[in-house]
Amino acid sequence: PDRTEPCFNTWKDVAIPGYLHRHEILSLAMQARPLSERQHLAVFLGRTDPSRGPHPATGEADVRGAIRRLHLDGKMFVGQNLSIPEMHGVMGNARFCFVPKGKSAWSLRFYEALFANCVPVVLSDFWELPFEDFLPLPQFVIKWPMHEVTDKLLRFLEEQSDEVVEALMAAGRLFRCWYVYPPLLHEQETARDVDELARLCPQLDRQNAFKGIVRSLESKRRASRS
C-alpha cells in the first residue's frame, strides 16, 4: 500500500524466466492438439476468488475477478483444482491461454502456454517479460490492458483467423526454448537423438534460459567512467 514506485527498474534490472521441469515441458507438448482440433477459444487455469485480487489501496483492475465474471457468463473456461495432467490437457485444447496478474506480476502460466502451443494472452500491465530486449514478443504473445478484460477481449480473440493464430503458435514454437533451463546431467538421456527434450529444443545448447539471462545482462553492462 505504501509503494511509491515500481520495484522493477528496466534500466538496471533483468527479468528471468520461471522454471519448468523437463517432465512438465514434455507433458505440455505431448498434449498439444492441432489448431483444428482445439475446442476452447480461451482458458485460464488458476484461482479467481477475491483473495487473488489486487490490494484495495493500489486501485488496480481486478483482472481475475473479470475472468471469473466471463466464466460465470459461460464465455470462457476456467479450471481450478485440476490435476497437472488435466491442466496440461486443457491448455493444449485451447487457442488462447490467459496469463493474468495475481499476487505477483508474473506467472508460470506464460511458459506453460508456450509449450502447450497455446497463444499466451498476458493480462499484467507492469510485467516486463523475460528477454523482451532481444525476442520479438509481439510475434507470439498478446498483451491486453488489465482494465479491458471484458467481452471486448473475447471478441478480439474470436476475430483472429486460423492463419493468424497459426502464425502466433509457430513463432511461439520458434522462440519458446529460450525459456528452458537445460536439465541437470543426471536428467539427460545418454544419446541426444533419443532425448525427448533435445528433440523438442534441438538448439538448447545455444538457446536456453541461462544463455538468455547472460545476453540480457550484457545489454545492461556499461564501461567504467574512471
Short mmCIF file of N, CA, C and O in Angstrom, two decimals, residues 26-158:
data_model
loop_
_atom_site.label_atom_id
_atom_site.label_comp_id
_atom_site.label_asym_id
_atom_site.label_seq_id
_atom_site.Cartn_x
_atom_site.Cartn_y
_atom_site.Cartn_z
N LEU A 26 7.56 -31.61 -21.37
CA LEU A 26 7.22 -32.71 -22.28
C LEU A 26 5.75 -33.08 -22.18
O LEU A 26 5.11 -33.43 -23.19
N SER A 27 5.19 -33.01 -20.99
CA SER A 27 3.76 -33.30 -20.82
C SER A 27 2.91 -32.28 -21.56
O SER A 27 1.93 -32.64 -22.25
N LEU A 28 3.26 -31.01 -21.46
CA LEU A 28 2.52 -29.96 -22.16
C LEU A 28 2.60 -30.15 -23.67
O LEU A 28 1.59 -30.06 -24.38
N ALA A 29 3.81 -30.41 -24.16
CA ALA A 29 3.99 -30.58 -25.61
C ALA A 29 3.25 -31.81 -26.12
O ALA A 29 2.68 -31.80 -27.22
N MET A 30 3.22 -32.86 -25.32
CA MET A 30 2.58 -34.11 -25.74
C MET A 30 1.06 -33.92 -25.88
O MET A 30 0.42 -34.54 -26.75
N GLN A 31 0.47 -33.08 -25.04
CA GLN A 31 -0.98 -32.92 -25.04
C GLN A 31 -1.45 -31.75 -25.90
O GLN A 31 -2.64 -31.44 -25.92
N ALA A 32 -0.54 -31.13 -26.63
CA ALA A 32 -0.90 -30.01 -27.50
C ALA A 32 -1.57 -30.54 -28.77
O ALA A 32 -0.95 -31.25 -29.57
N ARG A 33 -2.82 -30.18 -28.97
CA ARG A 33 -3.56 -30.64 -30.14
C ARG A 33 -3.32 -29.71 -31.34
O ARG A 33 -2.98 -28.54 -31.18
N PRO A 34 -3.56 -30.21 -32.55
CA PRO A 34 -3.56 -29.32 -33.71
C PRO A 34 -4.64 -28.26 -33.55
O PRO A 34 -5.66 -28.48 -32.89
N LEU A 35 -4.41 -27.10 -34.15
CA LEU A 35 -5.35 -25.99 -34.01
C LEU A 35 -6.76 -26.41 -34.41
O LEU A 35 -7.74 -26.03 -33.75
N SER A 36 -6.89 -27.17 -35.47
CA SER A 36 -8.22 -27.55 -35.97
C SER A 36 -9.01 -28.41 -34.99
O SER A 36 -10.24 -28.52 -35.09
N GLU A 37 -8.32 -29.01 -34.01
CA GLU A 37 -9.00 -29.89 -33.05
C GLU A 37 -9.25 -29.21 -31.70
O GLU A 37 -9.84 -29.82 -30.80
N ARG A 38 -8.83 -27.97 -31.55
CA ARG A 38 -8.95 -27.30 -30.25
C ARG A 38 -10.39 -26.82 -30.04
O ARG A 38 -10.97 -26.18 -30.90
N GLN A 39 -10.92 -27.12 -28.85
CA GLN A 39 -12.33 -26.87 -28.58
C GLN A 39 -12.59 -25.56 -27.84
O GLN A 39 -13.70 -25.05 -27.89
N HIS A 40 -11.60 -25.04 -27.14
CA HIS A 40 -11.81 -23.83 -26.35
C HIS A 40 -11.21 -22.61 -27.05
O HIS A 40 -10.10 -22.67 -27.58
N LEU A 41 -11.95 -21.51 -27.02
CA LEU A 41 -11.38 -20.26 -27.51
C LEU A 41 -10.32 -19.76 -26.54
O LEU A 41 -9.19 -19.47 -26.94
N ALA A 42 -10.69 -19.65 -25.26
CA ALA A 42 -9.78 -19.12 -24.25
C ALA A 42 -9.98 -19.85 -22.94
O ALA A 42 -11.11 -20.21 -22.58
N VAL A 43 -8.87 -20.07 -22.22
CA VAL A 43 -8.93 -20.74 -20.92
C VAL A 43 -8.04 -20.03 -19.93
O VAL A 43 -7.10 -19.32 -20.30
N PHE A 44 -8.35 -20.25 -18.65
CA PHE A 44 -7.45 -19.84 -17.58
C PHE A 44 -7.44 -20.93 -16.54
O PHE A 44 -8.49 -21.43 -16.13
N LEU A 45 -6.27 -21.31 -16.10
CA LEU A 45 -6.10 -22.32 -15.08
C LEU A 45 -5.57 -21.65 -13.81
O LEU A 45 -4.40 -21.25 -13.77
N GLY A 46 -6.43 -21.50 -12.83
CA GLY A 46 -6.00 -20.87 -11.60
C GLY A 46 -7.17 -20.29 -10.83
O GLY A 46 -8.32 -20.36 -11.26
N ARG A 47 -6.86 -19.72 -9.68
CA ARG A 47 -7.90 -19.20 -8.79
C ARG A 47 -8.36 -17.81 -9.23
O ARG A 47 -7.55 -17.00 -9.68
N THR A 48 -9.65 -17.57 -9.09
CA THR A 48 -10.21 -16.27 -9.44
C THR A 48 -10.97 -15.65 -8.27
O THR A 48 -11.68 -14.66 -8.44
N ASP A 49 -10.84 -16.25 -7.08
CA ASP A 49 -11.55 -15.73 -5.92
C ASP A 49 -10.94 -14.41 -5.45
O ASP A 49 -9.81 -14.06 -5.86
N PRO A 50 -11.64 -13.65 -4.62
CA PRO A 50 -11.16 -12.32 -4.21
C PRO A 50 -9.78 -12.32 -3.54
O PRO A 50 -9.09 -11.30 -3.57
N SER A 51 -9.37 -13.47 -2.96
CA SER A 51 -8.05 -13.50 -2.31
C SER A 51 -6.93 -13.31 -3.31
O SER A 51 -5.80 -12.99 -2.94
N ARG A 52 -7.20 -13.53 -4.61
CA ARG A 52 -6.20 -13.34 -5.65
C ARG A 52 -6.35 -11.99 -6.35
O ARG A 52 -5.71 -11.71 -7.35
N GLY A 53 -7.22 -11.15 -5.80
CA GLY A 53 -7.43 -9.83 -6.38
C GLY A 53 -6.40 -8.82 -5.91
O GLY A 53 -5.54 -9.13 -5.06
N PRO A 54 -6.46 -7.60 -6.41
CA PRO A 54 -5.50 -6.57 -6.04
C PRO A 54 -5.74 -6.05 -4.63
O PRO A 54 -6.86 -6.15 -4.10
N HIS A 55 -4.71 -5.51 -4.01
CA HIS A 55 -4.88 -4.85 -2.73
C HIS A 55 -5.74 -3.61 -2.94
O HIS A 55 -5.53 -2.85 -3.90
N PRO A 56 -6.72 -3.37 -2.08
CA PRO A 56 -7.62 -2.21 -2.28
C PRO A 56 -6.89 -0.88 -2.41
O PRO A 56 -7.36 0.03 -3.09
N ALA A 57 -5.71 -0.77 -1.78
CA ALA A 57 -5.00 0.51 -1.80
C ALA A 57 -4.33 0.80 -3.13
O ALA A 57 -3.98 1.94 -3.41
N THR A 58 -4.16 -0.22 -3.97
CA THR A 58 -3.44 0.01 -5.22
C THR A 58 -4.32 0.62 -6.30
O THR A 58 -3.81 1.28 -7.22
N GLY A 59 -5.62 0.37 -6.23
CA GLY A 59 -6.51 0.89 -7.26
C GLY A 59 -6.39 0.16 -8.59
O GLY A 59 -6.90 0.63 -9.61
N GLU A 60 -5.72 -1.01 -8.61
CA GLU A 60 -5.54 -1.75 -9.85
C GLU A 60 -6.83 -2.47 -10.24
O GLU A 60 -7.70 -2.75 -9.41
N ALA A 61 -6.94 -2.79 -11.51
CA ALA A 61 -8.09 -3.54 -12.01
C ALA A 61 -8.07 -4.95 -11.43
O ALA A 61 -7.01 -5.56 -11.28
N ASP A 62 -9.26 -5.46 -11.10
CA ASP A 62 -9.39 -6.82 -10.59
C ASP A 62 -9.49 -7.77 -11.79
O ASP A 62 -10.58 -8.18 -12.19
N VAL A 63 -8.35 -8.10 -12.38
CA VAL A 63 -8.35 -8.87 -13.62
C VAL A 63 -8.88 -10.28 -13.41
O VAL A 63 -9.62 -10.82 -14.25
N ARG A 64 -8.57 -10.89 -12.28
CA ARG A 64 -9.08 -12.25 -12.04
C ARG A 64 -10.58 -12.23 -11.76
O ARG A 64 -11.29 -13.17 -12.12
N GLY A 65 -11.05 -11.17 -11.13
CA GLY A 65 -12.49 -11.03 -10.96
C GLY A 65 -13.19 -10.90 -12.29
O GLY A 65 -14.29 -11.44 -12.50
N ALA A 66 -12.56 -10.18 -13.23
CA ALA A 66 -13.14 -10.03 -14.57
C ALA A 66 -13.18 -11.38 -15.29
O ALA A 66 -14.16 -11.70 -15.98
N ILE A 67 -12.13 -12.18 -15.13
CA ILE A 67 -12.11 -13.52 -15.73
C ILE A 67 -13.21 -14.38 -15.11
O ILE A 67 -13.90 -15.13 -15.81
N ARG A 68 -13.39 -14.26 -13.79
CA ARG A 68 -14.45 -15.03 -13.12
C ARG A 68 -15.83 -14.68 -13.69
O ARG A 68 -16.65 -15.57 -13.93
N ARG A 69 -16.07 -13.41 -13.95
CA ARG A 69 -17.37 -13.00 -14.50
C ARG A 69 -17.58 -13.57 -15.91
O ARG A 69 -18.68 -14.02 -16.25
N LEU A 70 -16.53 -13.55 -16.73
CA LEU A 70 -16.64 -14.13 -18.07
C LEU A 70 -16.93 -15.63 -17.99
O LEU A 70 -17.72 -16.17 -18.78
N HIS A 71 -16.32 -16.29 -17.03
CA HIS A 71 -16.55 -17.72 -16.84
C HIS A 71 -17.98 -17.99 -16.38
O HIS A 71 -18.66 -18.89 -16.91
N LEU A 72 -18.46 -17.21 -15.41
CA LEU A 72 -19.82 -17.41 -14.90
C LEU A 72 -20.87 -17.12 -15.97
O LEU A 72 -21.97 -17.69 -15.95
N ASP A 73 -20.51 -16.26 -16.91
CA ASP A 73 -21.42 -15.98 -18.04
C ASP A 73 -21.33 -17.05 -19.13
O ASP A 73 -22.00 -16.94 -20.17
N GLY A 74 -20.49 -18.06 -18.92
CA GLY A 74 -20.35 -19.14 -19.89
C GLY A 74 -19.56 -18.78 -21.13
O GLY A 74 -19.69 -19.44 -22.17
N LYS A 75 -18.69 -17.76 -21.03
CA LYS A 75 -17.99 -17.26 -22.21
C LYS A 75 -16.56 -17.77 -22.33
O LYS A 75 -15.92 -17.58 -23.36
N MET A 76 -16.03 -18.40 -21.28
CA MET A 76 -14.70 -18.97 -21.34
C MET A 76 -14.58 -20.05 -20.28
O MET A 76 -15.40 -20.14 -19.36
N PHE A 77 -13.54 -20.88 -20.39
CA PHE A 77 -13.32 -21.97 -19.45
C PHE A 77 -12.30 -21.54 -18.40
O PHE A 77 -11.23 -21.03 -18.73
N VAL A 78 -12.65 -21.75 -17.14
CA VAL A 78 -11.73 -21.54 -16.04
C VAL A 78 -11.64 -22.84 -15.26
O VAL A 78 -12.67 -23.42 -14.86
N GLY A 79 -10.43 -23.34 -15.06
CA GLY A 79 -10.23 -24.58 -14.34
C GLY A 79 -9.50 -24.35 -13.03
O GLY A 79 -8.46 -23.69 -13.00
N GLN A 80 -10.07 -24.87 -11.94
CA GLN A 80 -9.43 -24.78 -10.63
C GLN A 80 -9.40 -26.18 -10.02
O GLN A 80 -10.27 -27.01 -10.28
N ASN A 81 -8.37 -26.43 -9.22
CA ASN A 81 -8.24 -27.71 -8.53
C ASN A 81 -8.14 -28.89 -9.49
O ASN A 81 -8.62 -29.99 -9.19
N LEU A 82 -7.53 -28.67 -10.65
CA LEU A 82 -7.31 -29.75 -11.59
C LEU A 82 -5.95 -30.40 -11.31
O LEU A 82 -5.04 -29.76 -10.77
N SER A 83 -5.82 -31.65 -11.71
CA SER A 83 -4.50 -32.28 -11.63
C SER A 83 -3.60 -31.68 -12.69
O SER A 83 -4.08 -31.05 -13.65
N ILE A 84 -2.30 -31.88 -12.55
CA ILE A 84 -1.38 -31.33 -13.54
C ILE A 84 -1.64 -31.89 -14.94
O ILE A 84 -1.70 -31.12 -15.91
N PRO A 85 -1.83 -33.21 -15.10
CA PRO A 85 -2.16 -33.70 -16.45
C PRO A 85 -3.45 -33.10 -17.00
O PRO A 85 -3.53 -32.81 -18.20
N GLU A 86 -4.45 -32.90 -16.15
CA GLU A 86 -5.70 -32.29 -16.60
C GLU A 86 -5.47 -30.84 -17.05
O GLU A 86 -6.00 -30.41 -18.08
N MET A 87 -4.67 -30.10 -16.28
CA MET A 87 -4.34 -28.73 -16.66
C MET A 87 -3.66 -28.68 -18.02
O MET A 87 -4.01 -27.87 -18.88
N HIS A 88 -2.69 -29.55 -18.21
CA HIS A 88 -1.96 -29.57 -19.47
C HIS A 88 -2.88 -29.92 -20.63
O HIS A 88 -2.76 -29.37 -21.73
N GLY A 89 -3.82 -30.84 -20.39
CA GLY A 89 -4.76 -31.20 -21.42
C GLY A 89 -5.68 -30.06 -21.82
O GLY A 89 -5.97 -29.86 -23.00
N VAL A 90 -6.12 -29.29 -20.83
CA VAL A 90 -6.99 -28.14 -21.12
C VAL A 90 -6.24 -27.08 -21.91
O VAL A 90 -6.76 -26.53 -22.90
N MET A 91 -5.01 -26.79 -21.52
CA MET A 91 -4.23 -25.77 -22.22
C MET A 91 -3.94 -26.21 -23.66
O MET A 91 -3.96 -25.40 -24.59
N GLY A 92 -3.70 -27.48 -23.84
CA GLY A 92 -3.43 -28.00 -25.18
C GLY A 92 -4.66 -28.12 -26.05
O GLY A 92 -4.57 -28.49 -27.22
N ASN A 93 -5.82 -27.78 -25.47
CA ASN A 93 -7.09 -27.85 -26.18
C ASN A 93 -7.68 -26.45 -26.39
O ASN A 93 -8.88 -26.32 -26.66
N ALA A 94 -6.85 -25.41 -26.24
CA ALA A 94 -7.33 -24.03 -26.34
C ALA A 94 -6.50 -23.24 -27.33
O ALA A 94 -5.30 -23.50 -27.51
N ARG A 95 -7.12 -22.27 -27.96
CA ARG A 95 -6.41 -21.38 -28.88
C ARG A 95 -5.61 -20.34 -28.11
O ARG A 95 -4.47 -20.02 -28.47
N PHE A 96 -6.21 -19.80 -27.04
CA PHE A 96 -5.58 -18.74 -26.25
C PHE A 96 -5.60 -19.11 -24.78
O PHE A 96 -6.60 -19.61 -24.27
N CYS A 97 -4.49 -18.84 -24.09
CA CYS A 97 -4.38 -19.09 -22.66
C CYS A 97 -4.14 -17.78 -21.93
O CYS A 97 -3.16 -17.07 -22.21
N PHE A 98 -5.03 -17.45 -21.00
CA PHE A 98 -4.91 -16.21 -20.25
C PHE A 98 -3.81 -16.33 -19.20
O PHE A 98 -3.70 -17.34 -18.51
N VAL A 99 -3.03 -15.27 -19.07
CA VAL A 99 -1.95 -15.19 -18.09
C VAL A 99 -2.15 -13.90 -17.29
O VAL A 99 -1.55 -12.87 -17.59
N PRO A 100 -3.03 -13.93 -16.29
CA PRO A 100 -3.34 -12.71 -15.55
C PRO A 100 -2.41 -12.46 -14.37
O PRO A 100 -1.75 -13.37 -13.87
N LYS A 101 -2.40 -11.23 -13.94
CA LYS A 101 -1.71 -10.87 -12.71
C LYS A 101 -2.43 -11.50 -11.53
O LYS A 101 -3.65 -11.61 -11.50
N GLY A 102 -1.67 -11.94 -10.55
CA GLY A 102 -2.23 -12.45 -9.31
C GLY A 102 -1.63 -11.69 -8.15
O GLY A 102 -1.61 -10.46 -8.12
N LYS A 103 -1.11 -12.43 -7.18
CA LYS A 103 -0.42 -11.78 -6.06
C LYS A 103 0.88 -11.13 -6.53
O LYS A 103 1.36 -10.18 -5.92
N SER A 104 1.46 -11.66 -7.57
CA SER A 104 2.66 -11.05 -8.16
C SER A 104 2.37 -10.74 -9.62
O SER A 104 1.36 -11.17 -10.17
N ALA A 105 3.25 -10.00 -10.26
CA ALA A 105 3.02 -9.59 -11.64
C ALA A 105 3.23 -10.75 -12.61
O ALA A 105 2.60 -10.81 -13.65
N TRP A 106 4.12 -11.71 -12.28
CA TRP A 106 4.50 -12.76 -13.22
C TRP A 106 3.73 -14.05 -12.93
O TRP A 106 3.08 -14.19 -11.90
N SER A 107 3.80 -15.00 -13.86
CA SER A 107 3.10 -16.27 -13.70
C SER A 107 3.74 -17.35 -14.55
O SER A 107 4.14 -17.11 -15.69
N LEU A 108 3.81 -18.58 -13.99
CA LEU A 108 4.31 -19.72 -14.75
C LEU A 108 3.40 -20.07 -15.92
O LEU A 108 3.81 -20.77 -16.84
N ARG A 109 2.14 -19.62 -15.88
CA ARG A 109 1.21 -19.94 -16.95
C ARG A 109 1.73 -19.46 -18.31
O ARG A 109 1.41 -20.05 -19.35
N PHE A 110 2.54 -18.42 -18.31
CA PHE A 110 3.09 -17.91 -19.57
C PHE A 110 3.94 -18.98 -20.25
O PHE A 110 3.79 -19.26 -21.44
N TYR A 111 4.82 -19.60 -19.49
CA TYR A 111 5.74 -20.60 -20.05
C TYR A 111 4.98 -21.89 -20.36
O TYR A 111 5.25 -22.54 -21.38
N GLU A 112 4.02 -22.24 -19.51
CA GLU A 112 3.21 -23.43 -19.78
C GLU A 112 2.43 -23.27 -21.08
O GLU A 112 2.33 -24.21 -21.88
N ALA A 113 1.87 -22.07 -21.29
CA ALA A 113 1.09 -21.83 -22.51
C ALA A 113 1.95 -22.05 -23.75
O ALA A 113 1.50 -22.67 -24.72
N LEU A 114 3.18 -21.56 -23.72
CA LEU A 114 4.04 -21.70 -24.90
C LEU A 114 4.28 -23.16 -25.25
O LEU A 114 4.27 -23.53 -26.43
N PHE A 115 4.48 -24.01 -24.25
CA PHE A 115 4.76 -25.41 -24.54
C PHE A 115 3.49 -26.22 -24.79
O PHE A 115 3.56 -27.32 -25.35
N ALA A 116 2.33 -25.65 -24.45
CA ALA A 116 1.06 -26.25 -24.85
C ALA A 116 0.67 -25.76 -26.24
O ALA A 116 -0.39 -26.12 -26.74
N ASN A 117 1.54 -24.94 -26.85
CA ASN A 117 1.28 -24.34 -28.16
C ASN A 117 -0.03 -23.56 -28.13
O ASN A 117 -0.81 -23.56 -29.09
N CYS A 118 -0.25 -22.88 -27.02
CA CYS A 118 -1.44 -22.06 -26.79
C CYS A 118 -0.96 -20.61 -26.73
O CYS A 118 0.00 -20.30 -26.01
N VAL A 119 -1.59 -19.72 -27.47
CA VAL A 119 -1.10 -18.33 -27.54
C VAL A 119 -1.31 -17.65 -26.19
O VAL A 119 -2.44 -17.54 -25.72
N PRO A 120 -0.25 -17.17 -25.54
CA PRO A 120 -0.41 -16.51 -24.25
C PRO A 120 -1.05 -15.13 -24.42
O PRO A 120 -0.65 -14.35 -25.29
N VAL A 121 -2.05 -14.85 -23.58
CA VAL A 121 -2.67 -13.53 -23.52
C VAL A 121 -2.31 -12.96 -22.15
O VAL A 121 -2.89 -13.34 -21.13
N VAL A 122 -1.31 -12.08 -22.12
CA VAL A 122 -0.78 -11.55 -20.87
C VAL A 122 -1.66 -10.41 -20.39
O VAL A 122 -1.87 -9.42 -21.09
N LEU A 123 -2.17 -10.55 -19.15
CA LEU A 123 -3.06 -9.56 -18.55
C LEU A 123 -2.39 -9.04 -17.28
O LEU A 123 -2.88 -9.23 -16.17
N SER A 124 -1.26 -8.40 -17.45
CA SER A 124 -0.47 -7.88 -16.33
C SER A 124 0.30 -6.67 -16.85
O SER A 124 1.34 -6.81 -17.49
N ASP A 125 -0.23 -5.48 -16.58
CA ASP A 125 0.26 -4.27 -17.24
C ASP A 125 1.72 -3.94 -16.98
O ASP A 125 2.39 -3.36 -17.84
N PHE A 126 2.23 -4.32 -15.81
CA PHE A 126 3.58 -3.89 -15.44
C PHE A 126 4.59 -5.02 -15.44
O PHE A 126 5.69 -4.87 -14.91
N TRP A 127 4.23 -6.14 -16.00
CA TRP A 127 5.17 -7.26 -16.08
C TRP A 127 6.03 -7.11 -17.32
O TRP A 127 5.55 -7.18 -18.44
N GLU A 128 7.32 -6.88 -17.11
CA GLU A 128 8.27 -6.88 -18.22
C GLU A 128 8.71 -8.31 -18.43
O GLU A 128 9.40 -8.90 -17.59
N LEU A 129 8.30 -8.89 -19.53
CA LEU A 129 8.58 -10.30 -19.78
C LEU A 129 10.07 -10.55 -19.99
O LEU A 129 10.79 -9.68 -20.51
N PRO A 130 10.56 -11.71 -19.60
CA PRO A 130 11.97 -12.02 -19.82
C PRO A 130 12.33 -11.95 -21.30
O PRO A 130 11.57 -12.40 -22.17
N PHE A 131 13.49 -11.38 -21.55
CA PHE A 131 14.11 -11.35 -22.88
C PHE A 131 13.36 -10.47 -23.87
O PHE A 131 13.46 -10.65 -25.08
N GLU A 132 12.62 -9.49 -23.36
CA GLU A 132 11.98 -8.51 -24.25
C GLU A 132 13.02 -7.75 -25.06
O GLU A 132 12.70 -7.20 -26.12
N ASP A 133 14.26 -7.71 -24.56
CA ASP A 133 15.29 -6.91 -25.23
C ASP A 133 15.79 -7.57 -26.52
O ASP A 133 16.38 -6.89 -27.37
N PHE A 134 15.53 -8.89 -26.71
CA PHE A 134 16.02 -9.49 -27.96
C PHE A 134 15.05 -10.47 -28.62
O PHE A 134 15.30 -10.90 -29.75
N LEU A 135 13.95 -10.82 -27.97
CA LEU A 135 12.96 -11.68 -28.60
C LEU A 135 11.80 -10.83 -29.15
O LEU A 135 11.37 -9.88 -28.50
N PRO A 136 11.27 -11.18 -30.33
CA PRO A 136 10.16 -10.43 -30.92
C PRO A 136 8.83 -10.85 -30.30
O PRO A 136 8.00 -11.53 -30.95
N LEU A 137 8.59 -10.46 -29.06
CA LEU A 137 7.44 -10.95 -28.32
C LEU A 137 6.09 -10.72 -29.01
O LEU A 137 5.22 -11.59 -28.94
N PRO A 138 5.88 -9.59 -29.68
CA PRO A 138 4.57 -9.40 -30.34
C PRO A 138 4.26 -10.46 -31.40
O PRO A 138 3.11 -10.61 -31.79
N GLN A 139 5.28 -11.20 -31.84
CA GLN A 139 5.04 -12.24 -32.83
C GLN A 139 4.38 -13.49 -32.22
O GLN A 139 3.82 -14.31 -32.95
N PHE A 140 4.47 -13.65 -30.89
CA PHE A 140 3.89 -14.85 -30.29
C PHE A 140 3.17 -14.61 -28.96
O PHE A 140 2.71 -15.57 -28.32
N VAL A 141 3.04 -13.36 -28.56
CA VAL A 141 2.36 -13.02 -27.31
C VAL A 141 1.36 -11.89 -27.57
O VAL A 141 1.66 -10.95 -28.31
N ILE A 142 0.19 -11.99 -26.96
CA ILE A 142 -0.78 -10.90 -26.98
C ILE A 142 -0.79 -10.26 -25.59
O ILE A 142 -0.98 -10.96 -24.59
N LYS A 143 -0.56 -8.96 -25.52
CA LYS A 143 -0.66 -8.23 -24.25
C LYS A 143 -1.92 -7.37 -24.33
O LYS A 143 -2.11 -6.63 -25.30
N TRP A 144 -2.72 -7.44 -23.28
CA TRP A 144 -4.01 -6.76 -23.27
C TRP A 144 -4.15 -5.98 -21.96
O TRP A 144 -3.78 -6.50 -20.90
N PRO A 145 -4.70 -4.76 -21.99
CA PRO A 145 -4.83 -3.96 -20.76
C PRO A 145 -5.69 -4.67 -19.71
O PRO A 145 -6.75 -5.23 -20.02
N MET A 146 -5.26 -4.61 -18.48
CA MET A 146 -5.97 -5.29 -17.39
C MET A 146 -7.39 -4.77 -17.21
O MET A 146 -8.30 -5.52 -16.85
N HIS A 147 -7.59 -3.47 -17.44
CA HIS A 147 -8.91 -2.90 -17.19
C HIS A 147 -9.90 -3.15 -18.33
O HIS A 147 -11.05 -2.73 -18.25
N GLU A 148 -9.44 -3.85 -19.38
CA GLU A 148 -10.33 -4.13 -20.52
C GLU A 148 -10.57 -5.63 -20.72
O GLU A 148 -10.79 -6.09 -21.83
N VAL A 149 -10.54 -6.38 -19.62
CA VAL A 149 -10.82 -7.82 -19.70
C VAL A 149 -12.34 -7.99 -19.65
O VAL A 149 -12.94 -8.22 -18.60
N THR A 150 -12.95 -7.83 -20.81
CA THR A 150 -14.40 -7.85 -20.96
C THR A 150 -14.75 -8.64 -22.22
O THR A 150 -13.88 -9.27 -22.83
N ASP A 151 -15.99 -8.53 -22.63
CA ASP A 151 -16.40 -9.14 -23.90
C ASP A 151 -15.56 -8.62 -25.06
O ASP A 151 -15.39 -9.31 -26.07
N LYS A 152 -15.08 -7.40 -24.92
CA LYS A 152 -14.24 -6.82 -25.98
C LYS A 152 -13.02 -7.68 -26.26
O LYS A 152 -12.64 -7.89 -27.43
N LEU A 153 -12.39 -8.21 -25.23
CA LEU A 153 -11.23 -9.07 -25.41
C LEU A 153 -11.64 -10.37 -26.11
O LEU A 153 -10.96 -10.80 -27.06
N LEU A 154 -12.72 -10.98 -25.69
CA LEU A 154 -13.14 -12.23 -26.32
C LEU A 154 -13.52 -12.01 -27.78
O LEU A 154 -13.23 -12.86 -28.64
N ARG A 155 -14.16 -10.87 -28.08
CA ARG A 155 -14.49 -10.58 -29.48
C ARG A 155 -13.23 -10.44 -30.32
O ARG A 155 -13.15 -10.94 -31.44
N PHE A 156 -12.22 -9.79 -29.75
CA PHE A 156 -10.94 -9.64 -30.45
C PHE A 156 -10.33 -11.00 -30.74
O PHE A 156 -9.86 -11.27 -31.86
N LEU A 157 -10.34 -11.88 -29.78
CA LEU A 157 -9.76 -13.22 -29.96
C LEU A 157 -10.55 -14.03 -30.98
O LEU A 157 -9.97 -14.74 -31.81
N GLU A 158 -11.87 -13.91 -30.94
CA GLU A 158 -12.70 -14.63 -31.90
C GLU A 158 -12.45 -14.17 -33.33
O GLU A 158 -12.60 -14.96 -34.28
#
